[in-house]
Amino acid sequence: MSDTLLSVQGVQTYYGNIRALAGVDVEVKKGEIVSLIGANGAGKSTLMMTICGSPQARTGTVTFDGEDITRLPTHLIARRRIAQSPEGRRIFPRMTVYENLQMGASLDNLKYFNEDVEKIFTLFPRLKERQGQRGGTLSGGEQQMLSIGRALMARPKLLLLDEPSLGLAPLIVKGIFDAIKKLNQNEGLTVFLVEQNAFAALKLSDRAYVMVNGQVTMSGSGKELLANPEVRAAYLEGGRH
Ligand SMILES: Nc1ncnc2c1ncn2[C@@H]1O[C@H](COP(=O)(O)OP(=O)(O)O)[C@@H](O)[C@H]1O
Ligand SMILES: [Mg+2]
């Protein structure tokens, strides 16, 4: 039995003739928090979306829990219990907080529905206070909490987070990253996080990868990369943290 949950090998993804991923290898083990950092346009979101099957990898393989999912349609990948909070949060603005959480629940798990909603309200008490409020009227931080909460309603084995800190004040980012850490420590949730906010991501992560122009150029423990002079120069010094 391997402890690898997600394995991306030699993945190339294109938009038409444009190659966004040029042969990417990434591995996430069960119970890890792994982050992928890199500048805007590096291909981070494309990797996250390729894991979810849209767009599909042109070459290479994505293996999840021992199964090749490279050519599965997105809805079947979701049924393998990979859930994502996408870039821009993508909550349903006209639905209430509670309805947004309902949208995230999988039909397989309805018997856990109340329990799961309560767990999310414990993790993010702000969502409980605002459960009857429309998603579109929430602050950015609250919308991010809702996006993560909605993903958690699917009882994921792997949670994918695309830029959860984007546009949020440092104190709010800290709250959200603390919640991610709690989920990982208390529930053993495996997390793959994409971030431009390298400092926050590296501090949180067991391991991390650096992506430049569709390729992974460096990897190591969060600590190693935080101390790495190249990483510091490119992503930390003068960066936002
Ligand atoms: N739908 C699309 N069509 C064409 N090119 C795209 C599309 N989405 C992203 N790209 C290009 O792919 C590259 C990687 O983008 P992306 O994965 O969004 O990077 P990141 O998330 O690291 O900012 C960029 O050059 C971007 O312009
Ligand atoms: Mg992106």
XYZ file of C-alpha atoms and ligand atoms in Angstrom:
269
model
C 0.000 0.000 0.000
C 1.525 3.256 -1.105
C 1.029 6.448 0.855
C 0.894 8.493 -2.350
C -2.523 10.035 -2.878
C -1.935 12.155 -5.975
C 0.748 11.658 -8.567
C 1.163 13.889 -11.602
C 3.719 12.583 -14.075
C 5.042 14.218 -17.226
C 1.862 16.234 -17.683
C 1.582 18.591 -20.627
C -1.565 20.676 -21.013
C -2.415 22.934 -23.935
C -4.878 25.685 -24.690
C -5.149 25.237 -28.451
C -1.542 25.493 -29.630
C -0.322 27.171 -26.465
C 1.448 24.840 -24.083
C 0.659 25.889 -20.504
C 2.204 22.871 -18.765
C 5.450 21.552 -20.209
C 5.933 18.214 -18.451
C 5.022 18.515 -14.773
C 5.779 15.998 -12.017
C 4.134 16.523 -8.635
C 3.344 14.142 -5.807
C 1.091 14.548 -2.773
C 1.141 11.955 -0.010
C -1.778 11.138 2.253
C -2.031 13.613 5.126
C 0.311 16.192 3.606
C -0.162 19.859 2.897
C 1.702 20.548 -0.339
C 1.834 23.895 -2.052
C 2.673 25.053 -5.531
C 4.018 28.574 -5.723
C 4.872 30.662 -8.748
C 4.248 33.967 -10.471
C 1.092 34.952 -12.255
C 0.807 32.975 -15.507
C 3.189 30.203 -14.433
C 0.550 27.507 -14.955
C -0.587 26.865 -11.384
C -4.315 27.059 -12.057
C -3.871 25.005 -15.204
C -2.318 22.210 -13.148
C -5.159 22.351 -10.648
C -7.729 22.242 -13.434
C -5.876 19.450 -15.219
C -6.086 17.365 -12.030
C -9.857 17.926 -12.213
C -9.929 16.916 -15.884
C -10.725 20.207 -17.578
C -8.651 20.840 -19.591
C -7.314 17.286 -19.835
C -3.601 16.575 -20.010
C -2.452 16.016 -23.587
C 0.382 13.772 -22.429
C 1.410 12.325 -19.090
C -0.715 10.837 -16.330
C -2.650 11.923 -13.266
C -3.023 9.111 -10.741
C -5.290 9.404 -7.710
C -5.375 6.798 -4.968
C -3.766 4.301 -7.326
C -6.194 4.927 -10.198
C -5.336 6.576 -13.515
C -7.831 9.477 -13.734
C -6.180 11.343 -16.635
C -8.997 10.661 -19.080
C -11.942 10.657 -16.690
C -14.585 13.370 -17.150
C -14.646 16.007 -14.421
C -17.820 14.785 -12.687
C -16.328 11.314 -12.252
C -13.114 12.815 -10.875
C -15.253 14.704 -8.345
C -16.844 11.377 -7.373
C -13.369 10.070 -6.499
C -13.620 12.751 -3.770
C -11.312 15.394 -5.093
C -12.882 18.766 -4.236
C -11.665 22.194 -5.143
C -12.042 25.769 -4.109
C -11.258 27.396 -7.467
C -9.490 30.656 -8.188
C -11.930 33.519 -7.639
C -13.960 31.396 -5.176
C -16.902 30.929 -7.567
C -19.565 30.784 -4.914
C -23.202 31.165 -6.041
C -23.817 34.875 -5.357
C -27.630 34.782 -5.332
C -27.864 31.752 -3.067
C -27.590 31.965 0.693
C -24.578 30.701 2.593
C -26.590 27.639 3.644
C -27.724 26.949 0.065
C -24.139 27.237 -1.163
C -23.167 24.559 1.344
C -26.064 22.392 0.159
C -24.726 22.701 -3.392
C -21.416 21.233 -2.273
C -22.918 18.166 -0.636
C -22.727 14.926 -2.516
C -25.845 12.759 -2.805
C -23.799 9.882 -1.435
C -23.313 11.686 1.872
C -26.749 13.062 2.674
C -26.938 11.201 5.946
C -23.966 13.266 7.132
C -25.398 16.562 5.914
C -26.293 18.171 9.250
C -23.131 16.936 10.914
C -20.983 18.267 8.063
C -22.662 21.691 8.079
C -22.114 21.927 11.838
C -18.432 21.069 11.395
C -18.030 23.848 8.847
C -19.851 26.295 11.136
C -17.483 25.322 13.948
C -14.482 25.854 11.684
C -15.841 29.158 10.332
C -18.262 30.630 12.921
C -18.744 33.627 10.645
C -20.567 31.403 8.155
C -22.987 30.294 10.857
C -23.804 33.911 11.689
C -24.410 34.620 8.015
C -26.085 31.396 6.957
C -29.200 33.142 5.652
C -27.297 35.858 3.806
C -26.732 35.753 0.047
C -23.231 34.713 -0.967
C -22.706 37.780 -3.130
C -23.108 40.094 -0.152
C -20.290 38.493 1.885
C -16.837 40.026 2.287
C -13.963 38.501 0.301
C -12.727 36.559 3.318
C -16.193 35.205 4.066
C -16.620 34.185 0.439
C -13.322 32.314 0.657
C -14.502 30.534 3.799
C -17.699 29.624 1.982
C -15.825 28.341 -1.038
C -13.713 26.095 1.198
C -16.776 25.058 3.207
C -18.646 24.129 0.053
C -15.716 21.992 -1.096
C -15.578 20.288 2.314
C -19.257 19.300 2.020
C -18.123 16.723 -0.566
C -16.105 14.984 2.195
C -12.972 15.153 0.052
C -9.954 12.888 0.313
C -8.020 15.647 -1.431
C -8.796 19.345 -1.129
C -7.477 21.578 -3.903
C -7.225 25.281 -3.114
C -6.439 27.832 -5.803
C -5.178 31.139 -4.371
C -7.271 31.269 -1.196
C -5.385 34.382 -0.025
C -5.940 36.451 -3.166
C -7.076 39.990 -2.370
C -7.476 39.374 1.366
C -5.978 41.340 4.259
C -3.118 39.574 6.127
C -5.192 38.928 9.253
C -7.971 37.282 7.233
C -5.392 35.188 5.342
C -4.012 34.021 8.659
C -7.470 32.940 9.823
C -8.054 30.950 6.662
C -4.625 29.312 6.700
C -5.069 28.432 10.394
C -8.347 26.717 9.474
C -6.606 24.726 6.731
C -3.930 23.655 9.217
C -6.613 22.598 11.704
C -8.389 20.474 9.088
C -5.109 18.822 8.235
C -4.091 18.166 11.844
C -7.462 17.193 13.273
C -9.022 15.361 10.336
C -5.925 14.260 8.463
C -7.196 16.062 5.368
C -4.746 16.098 2.456
C -4.372 19.519 0.854
C -2.832 20.726 -2.393
C -2.598 24.492 -2.389
C -1.757 26.869 -5.215
C -0.537 30.297 -4.125
C 1.183 33.460 -5.259
C 1.488 34.322 -1.572
C 4.641 32.249 -1.200
C 5.391 33.212 2.372
C 2.036 32.135 3.815
C 1.963 28.985 1.663
C 5.490 27.840 2.536
C 4.950 28.428 6.245
C 1.852 26.229 6.149
C 3.163 23.438 3.959
C 5.009 20.196 4.600
C 6.427 20.347 1.086
C 6.257 22.692 -1.855
C 7.010 23.032 -5.548
C 8.021 26.132 -7.478
C 6.597 26.548 -10.964
C 8.064 28.736 -13.702
C 6.655 28.853 -17.232
C 4.760 25.583 -16.975
C 7.599 23.624 -15.383
C 8.538 22.686 -11.843
C 11.950 24.215 -11.197
C 12.415 23.490 -7.493
C 10.943 21.431 -4.703
C 11.608 20.811 -1.044
C 10.158 21.131 2.401
C 8.323 24.363 3.199
C 11.186 25.280 5.532
C 13.904 24.587 2.963
C 12.236 26.720 0.339
C 11.587 29.549 2.793
C 15.332 29.632 3.462
C 16.371 29.160 -0.172
C 18.070 32.336 -1.526
C 16.630 31.933 -5.040
C 13.124 31.529 -3.670
C 13.640 34.454 -1.323
C 14.831 36.720 -4.124
C 12.103 35.744 -6.567
C 9.056 35.305 -4.348
C 9.638 36.622 -0.848
C 11.744 39.771 -0.705
C 9.549 42.726 -1.496
C 6.693 40.326 -2.125
C 3.476 40.430 -0.196
C 3.678 38.807 3.189
N -8.373 29.540 -21.213
C -7.140 29.836 -21.620
N -6.858 29.957 -22.940
C -5.602 30.256 -23.374
N -4.544 30.425 -22.574
C -4.753 30.315 -21.251
C -6.047 30.012 -20.698
N -5.945 29.960 -19.366
C -4.656 30.206 -19.078
N -3.948 30.419 -20.209
C -2.503 30.699 -20.288
O -1.830 29.602 -19.697
C -0.726 30.063 -18.921
C -0.875 29.569 -17.491
O -2.000 30.189 -16.902
P -2.514 29.831 -15.438
O -2.539 28.367 -15.288
O -3.795 30.556 -15.240
O -1.360 30.449 -14.544
P -1.346 30.826 -12.978
O -2.520 30.170 -12.339
O -0.031 30.325 -12.480
O -1.430 32.315 -12.915
C -0.704 31.573 -19.051
O 0.207 31.900 -20.055
C -2.117 31.901 -19.453
O -2.154 33.071 -20.220
Mg -4.056 31.000 -11.248
